[in-house]
Coordinates of C-alpha atoms in Angstrom, one line a residue:
M13 CA 166.4 63.6 88.3
I14 CA 167.3 67.3 87.8
T15 CA 170.0 68.6 90.2
G16 CA 170.8 72.0 88.8
A17 CA 168.9 75.1 90.0
C18 CA 168.8 76.6 86.5
D19 CA 167.3 73.4 85.1
M20 CA 164.7 73.5 87.8
I21 CA 163.8 77.1 87.1
D22 CA 163.4 76.3 83.4
E23 CA 161.0 73.5 84.2
I24 CA 159.0 75.8 86.5
L25 CA 158.8 78.5 83.9
E26 CA 157.3 76.1 81.4
L27 CA 154.2 75.7 83.6
S28 CA 151.3 78.2 82.9
I29 CA 150.2 80.3 85.9
V30 CA 146.8 80.8 84.3
E31 CA 145.9 77.2 84.8
P32 CA 143.5 76.7 87.7
N33 CA 145.5 73.7 88.9
Y34 CA 148.9 75.4 88.7
P35 CA 149.9 74.7 92.4
E36 CA 149.2 70.9 91.8
Q37 CA 151.2 70.9 88.7
L38 CA 154.1 72.6 90.5
C39 CA 154.0 70.2 93.4
Q40 CA 154.0 67.3 91.0
L41 CA 157.0 68.7 89.2
L42 CA 158.9 69.0 92.5
V43 CA 158.0 65.5 93.5
D44 CA 159.1 64.1 90.2
Q45 CA 162.3 66.0 89.8
L46 CA 163.5 65.9 93.4
G47 CA 162.4 62.4 94.3
C48 CA 160.2 63.6 97.2
T49 CA 157.4 61.6 98.8
S50 CA 155.1 64.5 99.2
S51 CA 154.9 68.2 98.2
A52 CA 152.4 70.8 99.4
I53 CA 151.9 74.6 99.0
Q54 CA 149.9 76.0 101.9
S55 CA 148.8 79.5 103.0
A56 CA 148.2 80.9 106.4
D57 CA 144.7 82.3 106.9
G58 CA 144.6 83.5 110.5
V59 CA 145.2 80.3 112.5
R60 CA 144.1 78.1 109.7
W61 CA 146.3 76.5 107.0
L62 CA 144.7 76.3 103.6
V63 CA 146.1 73.8 101.0
L64 CA 146.6 75.5 97.6
G65 CA 148.1 72.4 96.0
Q66 CA 149.7 69.1 96.8
A67 CA 151.2 66.0 95.1
G68 CA 152.7 62.7 96.0
D69 CA 151.1 60.7 98.8
K70 CA 149.4 64.0 99.9
S71 CA 150.5 64.0 103.5
L72 CA 151.0 67.4 105.2
P73 CA 153.7 68.7 107.6
P74 CA 153.0 69.5 111.2
E75 CA 151.4 72.9 111.6
D76 CA 153.8 74.0 114.3
T77 CA 156.7 73.5 111.8
L78 CA 154.8 75.6 109.3
Q79 CA 154.3 78.4 111.8
S80 CA 157.9 78.3 112.9
A81 CA 159.0 78.7 109.3
L82 CA 156.8 81.8 108.9
D83 CA 157.8 83.3 112.3
G84 CA 161.5 82.9 111.6
I85 CA 161.4 83.5 107.8
E86 CA 163.7 80.6 107.3
I87 CA 163.6 77.0 106.4
Q88 CA 162.4 74.6 109.1
F89 CA 163.1 70.8 109.2
S90 CA 160.9 68.3 111.1
D91 CA 160.3 64.5 110.6
G92 CA 161.6 64.4 107.1
W93 CA 160.0 67.7 106.0
A94 CA 161.6 70.8 104.7
C95 CA 159.3 73.8 105.1
I96 CA 160.4 76.8 103.0
P97 CA 158.5 80.2 103.7
N98 CA 157.8 82.8 101.2
S99 CA 159.8 85.8 102.4
Q100 CA 158.3 88.1 99.8
Q101 CA 154.8 87.5 101.1
L102 CA 156.0 88.2 104.7
A103 CA 157.6 91.5 103.6
N104 CA 154.6 93.0 101.9
G105 CA 152.0 91.7 104.4
K106 CA 150.0 89.6 101.9
Q107 CA 148.7 86.1 102.5
Q108 CA 151.6 84.0 103.9
Q109 CA 152.7 80.9 102.0
V110 CA 154.9 77.9 102.7
L111 CA 156.3 75.2 100.3
S112 CA 156.8 71.9 102.1
L113 CA 158.7 68.8 100.8
E114 CA 158.9 65.4 102.4
C115 CA 161.9 63.3 101.4
D116 CA 164.9 61.2 102.6
D117 CA 167.3 64.1 102.7
P118 CA 165.3 67.3 103.5
Q119 CA 168.4 69.4 104.2
R120 CA 169.7 68.8 100.7
V121 CA 166.3 69.5 99.1
G122 CA 165.8 72.5 101.3
A123 CA 169.1 74.0 100.3
M124 CA 168.3 73.5 96.6
I125 CA 164.9 75.1 96.9
N126 CA 166.4 77.9 98.9
D127 CA 168.7 78.8 95.9
I128 CA 165.6 79.3 93.7
R129 CA 163.2 80.5 96.4
D130 CA 162.6 84.0 95.1
P131 CA 161.7 83.1 91.4
L132 CA 159.8 80.1 92.7
F133 CA 157.6 82.1 95.0
T134 CA 157.3 84.9 92.4
A135 CA 155.6 82.3 90.2
I136 CA 153.4 81.1 93.0
S137 CA 152.5 84.7 93.9
S138 CA 151.7 85.6 90.3
W139 CA 149.3 82.6 90.1
S140 CA 147.7 83.7 93.4
Q141 CA 147.2 87.3 92.3
Y142 CA 145.9 86.1 88.9
K143 CA 143.4 83.8 90.7
Q144 CA 142.3 86.5 93.1
L145 CA 141.7 88.9 90.3
T146 CA 139.7 86.4 88.2
D147 CA 137.8 85.1 91.2
R148 CA 137.0 88.7 92.3
A149 CA 135.8 89.6 88.8
L150 CA 133.6 86.5 88.6
R151 CA 132.3 87.1 92.1
A152 CA 131.5 90.8 91.3
E153 CA 129.6 89.7 88.2
T154 CA 127.6 87.1 90.1
I155 CA 126.8 89.4 92.9
L156 CA 125.7 92.2 90.6
A157 CA 123.4 89.8 88.7
I158 CA 121.9 88.6 92.0
A159 CA 121.4 92.2 93.2
A160 CA 119.7 93.1 90.0
Q161 CA 117.2 90.3 90.4
W162 CA 116.5 91.5 94.0
H163 CA 115.4 94.9 92.9
G164 CA 112.7 93.3 90.8
I165 CA 111.1 91.6 93.7
K166 CA 108.1 93.5 95.2
E167 CA 107.3 91.4 98.3
T168 CA 109.6 91.9 101.3
D169 CA 109.3 88.3 102.5
D170 CA 110.1 87.0 99.0
L171 CA 113.1 89.3 98.9
V172 CA 114.5 88.1 102.2
T173 CA 114.0 84.5 101.0
E174 CA 115.9 85.2 97.9
I175 CA 118.7 86.9 99.8
V176 CA 119.1 83.9 102.1
K177 CA 119.0 81.5 99.1
A178 CA 121.6 83.5 97.3
S179 CA 123.9 83.6 100.3
T180 CA 123.8 79.8 100.9
T181 CA 124.3 79.0 97.2
L182 CA 127.1 81.5 96.6
L183 CA 129.0 80.4 99.7
G184 CA 128.3 76.7 99.5
A185 CA 126.6 76.7 102.9
E186 CA 123.8 74.8 104.6
R187 CA 121.8 77.7 106.0
A188 CA 121.6 81.4 106.2
S189 CA 119.5 84.0 108.1
L190 CA 119.0 87.7 107.8
F191 CA 118.8 89.3 111.3
L192 CA 117.2 92.7 111.8
W193 CA 117.7 94.7 115.0
D194 CA 114.5 95.4 116.9
Q195 CA 116.0 98.0 119.2
D196 CA 112.7 98.8 120.9
N197 CA 112.4 95.2 122.2
H198 CA 116.2 94.6 122.5
E199 CA 115.9 91.6 120.1
L200 CA 117.4 90.3 116.9
V201 CA 114.8 89.0 114.5
A202 CA 115.9 86.3 112.0
R203 CA 114.0 85.6 108.8
P204 CA 113.7 82.9 107.6
A205 CA 114.4 80.6 110.5
L206 CA 114.0 76.9 109.5
G207 CA 112.4 74.8 112.2
V208 CA 110.6 77.7 113.9
E209 CA 106.9 78.1 113.6
G210 CA 106.2 81.1 111.3
G211 CA 109.8 81.0 110.1
E212 CA 110.8 83.8 112.5
L213 CA 113.4 83.5 115.3
R214 CA 113.8 86.1 118.0
V215 CA 116.9 86.2 120.3
P216 CA 118.3 88.7 122.7
E217 CA 120.2 91.5 121.0
D218 CA 123.5 90.5 122.8
A219 CA 123.2 86.7 122.0
G220 CA 125.9 84.8 120.3
V221 CA 128.0 85.8 117.3
V222 CA 125.2 87.8 115.7
G223 CA 124.8 89.9 118.9
E224 CA 128.6 90.6 118.9
V225 CA 128.5 91.6 115.2
V226 CA 125.6 94.0 115.8
R227 CA 127.2 95.4 118.9
T228 CA 130.7 96.0 117.4
G229 CA 129.9 96.5 113.8
D230 CA 132.7 94.0 112.9
S231 CA 132.4 90.9 110.8
L232 CA 133.3 87.6 112.4
R233 CA 134.3 84.1 111.3
V234 CA 133.9 81.3 113.7
D235 CA 134.6 77.6 113.6
E236 CA 135.9 74.7 115.7
I237 CA 139.4 76.3 115.8
E238 CA 138.5 79.9 116.5
G239 CA 135.7 81.1 118.7
A240 CA 133.6 77.9 119.0
G241 CA 132.4 79.1 122.4
Q242 CA 130.7 82.1 120.8
I243 CA 128.2 79.9 119.0
N244 CA 124.7 80.1 120.5
R245 CA 124.0 76.5 121.4
D246 CA 120.6 77.3 122.8
V247 CA 119.4 78.3 119.3
D248 CA 121.0 75.1 117.9
S249 CA 119.0 73.1 120.5
E250 CA 115.8 74.9 119.7
L251 CA 116.2 74.3 115.9
D252 CA 117.6 70.7 116.3
F253 CA 120.7 71.9 114.3
V254 CA 124.4 71.7 114.9
T255 CA 126.5 74.7 113.9
R256 CA 130.1 73.7 112.9
N257 CA 131.2 77.0 111.5
L258 CA 129.8 80.4 110.4
I259 CA 130.5 83.8 109.0
C260 CA 128.5 86.9 110.0
C261 CA 128.7 90.5 108.9
P262 CA 126.7 93.7 109.8
L263 CA 124.0 95.3 107.7
K264 CA 124.4 99.0 107.5
N265 CA 122.4 101.8 105.9
E266 CA 123.8 104.8 104.0
A267 CA 124.4 106.6 107.3
N268 CA 126.6 103.7 108.5
E269 CA 124.0 102.8 111.2
I270 CA 123.8 99.1 112.0
L271 CA 120.4 97.7 111.3
G272 CA 121.1 94.0 111.6
A273 CA 123.4 91.2 110.3
L274 CA 123.7 88.5 107.7
Q275 CA 124.8 85.1 108.9
V276 CA 125.7 82.0 106.9
L277 CA 126.2 78.6 108.6
N278 CA 128.2 75.4 107.9
K279 CA 130.4 75.5 104.8
Q280 CA 129.5 72.3 103.0
D281 CA 133.1 71.7 101.9
G282 CA 135.6 72.5 104.7
I283 CA 135.5 75.8 106.6
F284 CA 134.8 79.4 105.7
T285 CA 137.9 81.5 104.6
S286 CA 138.6 85.2 104.7
D287 CA 137.7 85.3 101.0
D288 CA 134.2 83.9 101.9
L289 CA 133.8 86.6 104.5
A290 CA 134.7 89.2 101.8
V291 CA 132.0 87.8 99.6
L292 CA 129.5 88.0 102.4
E293 CA 130.4 91.6 103.1
E294 CA 130.1 92.5 99.4
L295 CA 126.7 90.8 99.3
A296 CA 125.6 92.7 102.4
S297 CA 126.4 96.0 100.8
H298 CA 123.6 95.4 98.3
I299 CA 121.0 94.2 100.7
M300 CA 120.0 97.4 102.4
S301 CA 119.4 99.2 99.0
A302 CA 117.3 96.2 97.9
L303 CA 115.1 96.4 101.0
Q304 CA 114.5 100.0 99.9
T305 CA 112.8 101.8 102.8
T306 CA 112.9 101.9 106.5
R307 CA 109.2 101.1 106.6
Q308 CA 109.8 97.8 104.9
I309 CA 112.4 97.0 107.5
E310 CA 110.0 97.9 110.3
Q311 CA 107.3 95.8 108.9
L312 CA 109.7 92.9 108.7
I313 CA 110.8 93.3 112.3
S314 CA 107.3 93.8 113.6
S315 CA 105.8 90.9 111.5
R316 CA 104.0 89.5 114.6
S317 CA 102.1 92.8 115.0
V318 CA 101.9 94.5 111.7
I319 CA 100.1 92.3 109.2
A320 CA 100.8 92.7 105.5
A321 CA 97.7 93.8 103.6
E322 CA 98.3 91.3 100.8
A323 CA 98.1 88.3 103.2
A324 CA 95.1 89.8 105.0
Q325 CA 93.1 90.0 101.8
E326 CA 93.0 86.2 101.9
L327 CA 91.5 86.2 105.4
D328 CA 88.0 84.8 105.8
L329 CA 85.8 83.4 108.5
I330 CA 85.1 79.9 107.4
G331 CA 81.6 78.7 108.3
D332 CA 77.9 78.8 107.4
S333 CA 76.4 78.4 110.9
P334 CA 73.8 81.0 111.9
Q335 CA 76.2 82.6 114.4
M336 CA 78.9 83.0 111.8
V337 CA 76.6 84.3 109.1
A338 CA 75.4 87.0 111.6
L339 CA 79.0 87.8 112.7
K340 CA 80.2 88.3 109.1
S341 CA 77.2 90.5 108.3
T342 CA 77.9 92.7 111.3
I343 CA 81.6 93.0 110.4
H344 CA 80.7 94.1 106.9
R345 CA 78.3 96.8 108.3
I346 CA 80.7 98.3 110.8
A347 CA 84.1 97.8 109.2
D348 CA 84.2 101.1 107.3
T349 CA 83.4 103.2 110.3
D350 CA 85.6 104.5 113.1
L351 CA 83.4 103.0 115.9
S352 CA 85.3 101.4 118.8
I353 CA 84.7 97.6 118.9
L354 CA 84.9 95.1 121.7
I355 CA 85.5 91.5 120.5
L356 CA 84.5 88.8 123.0
G357 CA 85.2 85.0 122.8
E358 CA 87.1 82.1 124.3
N359 CA 90.8 81.6 123.6
G360 CA 91.4 80.2 120.1
T361 CA 88.0 81.2 118.6
G362 CA 89.6 83.7 116.1
K363 CA 89.2 87.1 117.7
E364 CA 92.4 88.3 116.1
V365 CA 91.2 87.2 112.7
V366 CA 88.0 89.2 113.2
S367 CA 90.1 92.3 114.0
Q368 CA 92.1 91.8 110.9
L369 CA 88.9 91.5 108.8
I370 CA 87.5 94.7 110.2
H371 CA 90.8 96.5 109.5
Y372 CA 91.2 95.3 106.0
Q373 CA 87.6 96.1 105.1
S374 CA 88.0 99.6 106.4
G375 CA 89.3 102.8 104.9
R376 CA 92.4 102.3 107.0
S377 CA 93.4 99.1 105.3
E378 CA 96.6 100.6 103.7
E379 CA 97.9 101.7 107.1
P380 CA 99.3 99.6 109.9
L381 CA 97.4 97.1 112.0
V382 CA 99.3 96.9 115.3
A383 CA 98.5 94.3 117.9
V384 CA 99.4 94.6 121.6
N385 CA 99.0 91.8 124.1
C386 CA 97.9 93.7 127.3
A387 CA 98.4 90.6 129.4
A388 CA 102.2 90.7 128.6
L389 CA 102.5 94.4 129.7
T390 CA 103.7 94.9 133.3
E391 CA 102.8 98.1 135.1
T392 CA 106.2 99.6 134.4
L393 CA 106.2 98.7 130.7
L394 CA 102.7 99.8 129.9
E395 CA 103.2 103.5 129.3
S396 CA 106.5 102.9 127.4
E397 CA 105.0 100.3 125.1
L398 CA 101.7 102.1 124.4
F399 CA 102.8 105.7 124.4
G400 CA 106.5 105.6 123.8
H401 CA 109.4 107.3 125.7
V402 CA 112.2 109.8 125.1
R403 CA 115.9 109.1 125.5
G404 CA 116.9 109.3 129.1
A405 CA 113.4 108.9 130.5
F406 CA 114.7 106.1 132.7
T407 CA 117.8 104.0 133.2
D408 CA 117.5 101.8 130.1
A409 CA 116.1 104.5 127.8
H410 CA 119.1 104.8 125.6
T411 CA 117.1 106.0 122.5
D412 CA 113.7 107.5 121.7
H413 CA 111.0 104.8 121.5
V414 CA 107.9 105.1 119.4
G415 CA 104.8 103.7 121.2
K416 CA 102.2 101.5 119.7
F417 CA 99.6 104.3 119.3
E418 CA 102.0 106.2 117.1
L419 CA 102.9 103.1 115.1
A420 CA 99.2 102.6 114.4
T421 CA 98.6 106.2 113.4
N422 CA 95.9 106.4 110.7
G423 CA 95.5 102.6 111.2
T424 CA 94.1 100.3 113.8
L425 CA 95.4 99.3 117.2
L426 CA 94.2 95.9 118.6
L427 CA 94.3 95.8 122.4
D428 CA 94.2 92.0 122.9
E429 CA 93.4 90.6 126.4
I430 CA 92.3 94.0 127.6
G431 CA 90.7 92.4 130.6
D432 CA 94.2 91.7 132.1
M433 CA 95.2 95.4 132.1
S434 CA 95.7 96.9 135.6
L435 CA 93.4 99.6 136.9
A436 CA 96.2 102.1 136.8
G437 CA 96.9 101.2 133.2
Q438 CA 93.2 101.5 132.4
A439 CA 93.1 105.0 133.7
K440 CA 96.1 106.0 131.5
L441 CA 94.5 104.4 128.5
L442 CA 91.2 106.2 129.1
R443 CA 92.9 109.6 129.1
V444 CA 94.5 108.9 125.7
L445 CA 91.3 107.7 124.2
E446 CA 89.4 110.8 125.4
A447 CA 92.1 113.3 124.5
K448 CA 93.2 111.6 121.3
E449 CA 96.8 112.4 122.0
V450 CA 99.8 110.8 123.7
V451 CA 102.8 112.2 125.6
R452 CA 105.9 110.0 125.6
V453 CA 107.3 109.0 128.9
G454 CA 109.8 111.6 129.9
G455 CA 108.6 114.1 127.3
S456 CA 106.3 117.1 127.4
T457 CA 105.0 117.4 123.9
P458 CA 101.5 116.1 123.1
I459 CA 101.4 114.0 119.9
R460 CA 98.0 113.9 118.1
I461 CA 96.8 110.4 117.2
D462 CA 94.2 109.2 114.7
T463 CA 93.9 105.5 115.6
R464 CA 91.0 103.2 115.6
V465 CA 90.9 101.0 118.7
I466 CA 89.7 97.5 118.8
A467 CA 89.7 95.6 122.1
A468 CA 89.5 91.9 122.6
T469 CA 89.1 89.6 125.6
N470 CA 88.1 86.2 126.7
Q471 CA 86.7 87.6 130.0
D472 CA 83.3 88.9 131.0
L473 CA 84.1 92.6 131.3
A474 CA 80.6 93.4 132.6
E475 CA 81.2 91.1 135.5
K476 CA 84.7 92.7 136.1
V477 CA 83.0 96.1 136.1
R478 CA 80.6 94.9 138.8
D479 CA 83.6 93.4 140.7
K480 CA 85.4 96.8 140.5
T481 CA 88.4 95.2 138.6
F482 CA 87.6 97.0 135.3
R483 CA 86.7 100.7 135.0
E484 CA 83.1 101.3 133.9
D485 CA 84.0 104.5 132.0
L486 CA 86.6 102.6 129.9
F487 CA 84.2 99.7 129.4
F488 CA 81.7 102.1 127.8
R489 CA 84.4 103.9 125.8
L490 CA 85.5 100.5 124.3
N491 CA 82.1 98.9 124.0
V492 CA 80.4 101.0 121.3
V493 CA 79.9 97.8 119.3
T494 CA 80.3 94.3 120.7
L495 CA 81.1 91.3 118.5
E496 CA 80.9 87.8 120.1
V497 CA 82.9 85.1 118.4
P498 CA 81.1 81.7 119.1
A499 CA 83.0 78.8 120.5
L500 CA 83.7 76.0 118.0
R501 CA 81.6 73.5 119.8
L502 CA 78.6 75.6 119.2
R503 CA 79.1 75.9 115.4
G504 CA 78.0 72.5 114.3
E505 CA 79.0 71.5 110.7
D506 CA 81.4 74.5 110.6
I507 CA 83.8 72.1 112.4
V508 CA 83.9 69.9 109.3
L509 CA 84.2 72.8 106.9
L510 CA 87.1 74.2 108.9
A511 CA 88.8 70.8 109.1
E512 CA 88.5 70.4 105.3
H513 CA 89.8 73.9 104.8
F514 CA 92.8 73.2 107.0
L515 CA 93.4 69.8 105.3
G516 CA 93.6 71.5 101.9
E517 CA 95.8 74.4 103.0
L518 CA 98.2 72.3 105.0
S519 CA 98.4 69.4 102.5
V520 CA 99.6 71.9 99.8
K521 CA 102.2 73.2 102.2
A522 CA 103.3 69.6 103.0
R523 CA 103.3 68.7 99.3
R524 CA 101.0 65.8 99.6
N525 CA 97.6 64.8 98.3
I526 CA 94.6 66.2 100.2
P527 CA 93.1 63.3 102.3
R528 CA 89.3 62.9 102.4
L529 CA 87.4 62.9 105.7
K530 CA 85.5 59.6 106.1
A531 CA 82.1 59.7 107.7
S532 CA 83.5 58.2 110.9
A533 CA 86.1 60.9 111.1
R534 CA 83.5 63.6 110.6
K535 CA 81.4 62.1 113.4
R536 CA 84.5 62.0 115.7
L537 CA 85.3 65.6 115.0
L538 CA 81.7 66.7 115.7
A539 CA 81.7 64.7 119.0
H540 CA 84.7 66.5 120.4
T541 CA 84.2 69.5 122.7
W542 CA 87.1 71.5 121.3
P543 CA 88.2 73.4 124.4
G544 CA 91.0 75.0 122.4
N545 CA 88.5 76.0 119.6
V546 CA 89.7 76.7 116.1
R547 CA 93.4 76.9 117.2
E548 CA 93.1 73.3 118.6
L549 CA 91.3 72.1 115.4
R550 CA 94.1 73.5 113.2
N551 CA 96.7 71.8 115.3
V552 CA 94.9 68.5 115.1
V553 CA 94.7 68.7 111.3
E554 CA 98.3 69.8 111.0
R555 CA 99.4 66.7 112.9
L556 CA 97.2 64.5 110.7
V557 CA 98.7 66.0 107.5
Y558 CA 102.3 65.4 108.6
L559 CA 101.9 62.2 110.6
T560 CA 99.5 60.1 108.4
D561 CA 99.9 59.2 104.7
G562 CA 96.7 57.7 103.6
D563 CA 94.2 59.1 101.1
T564 CA 91.4 59.2 103.7
V565 CA 91.1 60.1 107.4
E566 CA 89.4 57.6 109.6
A567 CA 88.1 58.0 113.1
D568 CA 91.0 56.0 114.4
D569 CA 93.4 58.5 112.9
L570 CA 91.9 61.1 115.3
D571 CA 92.0 59.1 118.5
F572 CA 95.6 59.9 119.5
V573 CA 95.1 63.7 119.1
V574 CA 91.6 64.5 120.2
A575 CA 90.6 62.0 122.8
P576 CA 90.4 64.0 126.0
G577 CA 90.5 61.0 128.3
G578 CA 92.1 58.4 126.0
S579 CA 95.5 56.8 125.9
G580 CA 97.2 59.5 123.9
P581 CA 99.8 61.9 125.4
Q582 CA 98.6 63.7 128.4
V583 CA 100.6 66.7 129.7
S584 CA 100.1 68.4 133.0
L585 CA 98.9 72.0 132.9
E586 CA 101.2 72.8 135.8
L587 CA 104.3 72.5 133.6
S588 CA 106.2 75.4 132.0
L589 CA 106.0 75.6 128.2
N590 CA 109.5 74.1 127.7
D591 CA 108.8 71.2 130.1
A592 CA 105.4 70.6 128.6
T593 CA 106.8 70.5 125.1
R594 CA 109.5 68.0 126.2
E595 CA 106.9 65.9 128.1
F596 CA 104.6 65.8 125.1
Q597 CA 107.5 64.8 122.7
M598 CA 108.5 62.0 125.1
Q599 CA 105.0 60.6 125.4
Y600 CA 104.2 61.1 121.7
I601 CA 107.3 59.3 120.4
Q602 CA 106.8 56.5 122.9
A603 CA 103.2 56.1 121.7
Q604 CA 104.3 55.9 118.1
I605 CA 107.0 53.3 118.9
K606 CA 104.4 51.2 120.6
R607 CA 101.9 51.7 117.8
L608 CA 104.4 50.6 115.2
G609 CA 105.8 47.7 117.1
G610 CA 109.2 49.2 117.7
N611 CA 110.0 49.5 113.9
M612 CA 112.1 52.7 114.1
T613 CA 112.3 53.1 110.4
E614 CA 108.5 53.3 110.3
V615 CA 108.4 55.5 113.3
A616 CA 110.8 58.0 111.7
K617 CA 108.7 57.9 108.5
H618 CA 105.5 58.7 110.3
L619 CA 107.2 61.5 112.3
G620 CA 108.5 62.9 109.0
V621 CA 112.2 62.8 110.1
H622 CA 115.3 60.8 109.1
R623 CA 116.0 57.8 111.2
S624 CA 119.3 59.3 112.4
N625 CA 117.5 62.5 113.5
L626 CA 114.9 60.4 115.4
Y627 CA 117.7 58.7 117.4
R628 CA 119.3 62.1 118.0
K629 CA 116.0 63.4 119.3
L630 CA 115.6 60.4 121.6
H631 CA 119.1 61.0 123.0
Q632 CA 118.2 64.6 123.6
L633 CA 115.0 63.5 125.5
G634 CA 117.1 61.2 127.7
F635 CA 116.1 57.8 126.2
D636 CA 118.8 55.1 126.5
V637 CA 118.7 53.8 122.9
S638 CA 121.2 52.7 120.2
E639 CA 120.8 52.4 116.4
E640 CA 121.6 48.7 116.5

């Protein structure tokens, strides 16, 4: 065993600091030459202690002893450990490091290391700086290569997907989401959001870590040690996901305005470090330039209302029934005009698809198609949403707000559920349609609009006019051309055509072979009354695709989803959406367990989830079960 300080220095200098495992080599040298049980080099990163290298039996000293060594800038002894701080690091404010040795005589070993502390930590610091420089160079090269690929992507949704994919890969994480700030609706919009229909998640602008980052403009790092209470567990519950740790940084434009945030979840190996946060911030600096224009951002935020032209080109009304042939012919004749159109039909018949077809077959197809659900607009929100407002118009009007009519300038505005608009709202809408101009709430300047208006409703507006609950003059203004979308039960063999269309589309999405409808299944589909129309049919087919695995669809496969009075799950219409969803899940899983004789492995397989996830869902729903 070497006992002289000079001999120890010579041994240390023989090690190469350019080796990636230099800290491990140094720790092993100290264990061998000093007869220690364990040796470790650790660095303080906030309240976390990162292990740079260790040797021996690889145990670690108490963290309070490490902290005491840093605080006092002197050797601390505890339970056979000697913890020697790097005074050089403390002096210049860099990352703080401590060398710890576990041995029979820690005072003697500590005194020996103290004699060579400066050259020892100089070597450690040199390795640390070398590693930081090489890591930074490699990181910059990787990020620049990724950013270069981004600029070659033409579709915004594809770009966002690649951004999220690069973030998770680069940082070794489980998930990531890009949030954009929809200030008009006071929401943060995440794309993509796994586990959410449509891949889009909307949360209040002040919710969780992302809300704080957007509000303050400061990046955050959160884990079980720091800030666990900031994690939005409501979102975790909705997505059936458990967030252990995360990093999040703001997205800013060239004017330093905050437009959103980039969030990465669950480091696969340990926890996120300050270096990881620096990587995310560097990545974020390239994102806004890749998104290119504010319009692309607005289209992304408003993806529920503004429909991309490329996707709309694939729209079609499936069906060869006389009603559908006549409807498609009328759409073709009137699409390229500016006539006002009233679309009538039950819920789920496809009124919005009809409006999209009209828009994208018109001369306005390259301009926005904006949809407004009139049933969701209260009296107080109506003017602001449709016509906009100026800053200071009312208490919460902190910024100017562009109304839907302006957003749809040169394009098309769909007023969905127009029959639910109040009489006062109808009067204001009529004035705008007649004058072809809007005045923002709180403003005085008229703004000219050139917007085609399409209205849709599931109500009998003529009857509402007779009942004095809908203005006659507005009815005639909207009802230049009437299109009636037939209920699915009236469309005969179109039901089978639609079912086969959805089977093909959804099977490709689910990466499975397209099952064939047997004659018995066709008969069963045609016998059902379809109160939910096309929307209900699509839901039925989607469940079939994901919950059956045969090459054919039999009538029995449909019983549990379409039988209106059968033994399948029945949910009260009096429940809220959340309660109804929970009730359906409970009934549906119970039915599957019964159908498969309690074989939980088969139940999980048919539900398309892992067995452990099935048990977790059962616990969430309040079932008393175990995995035994």
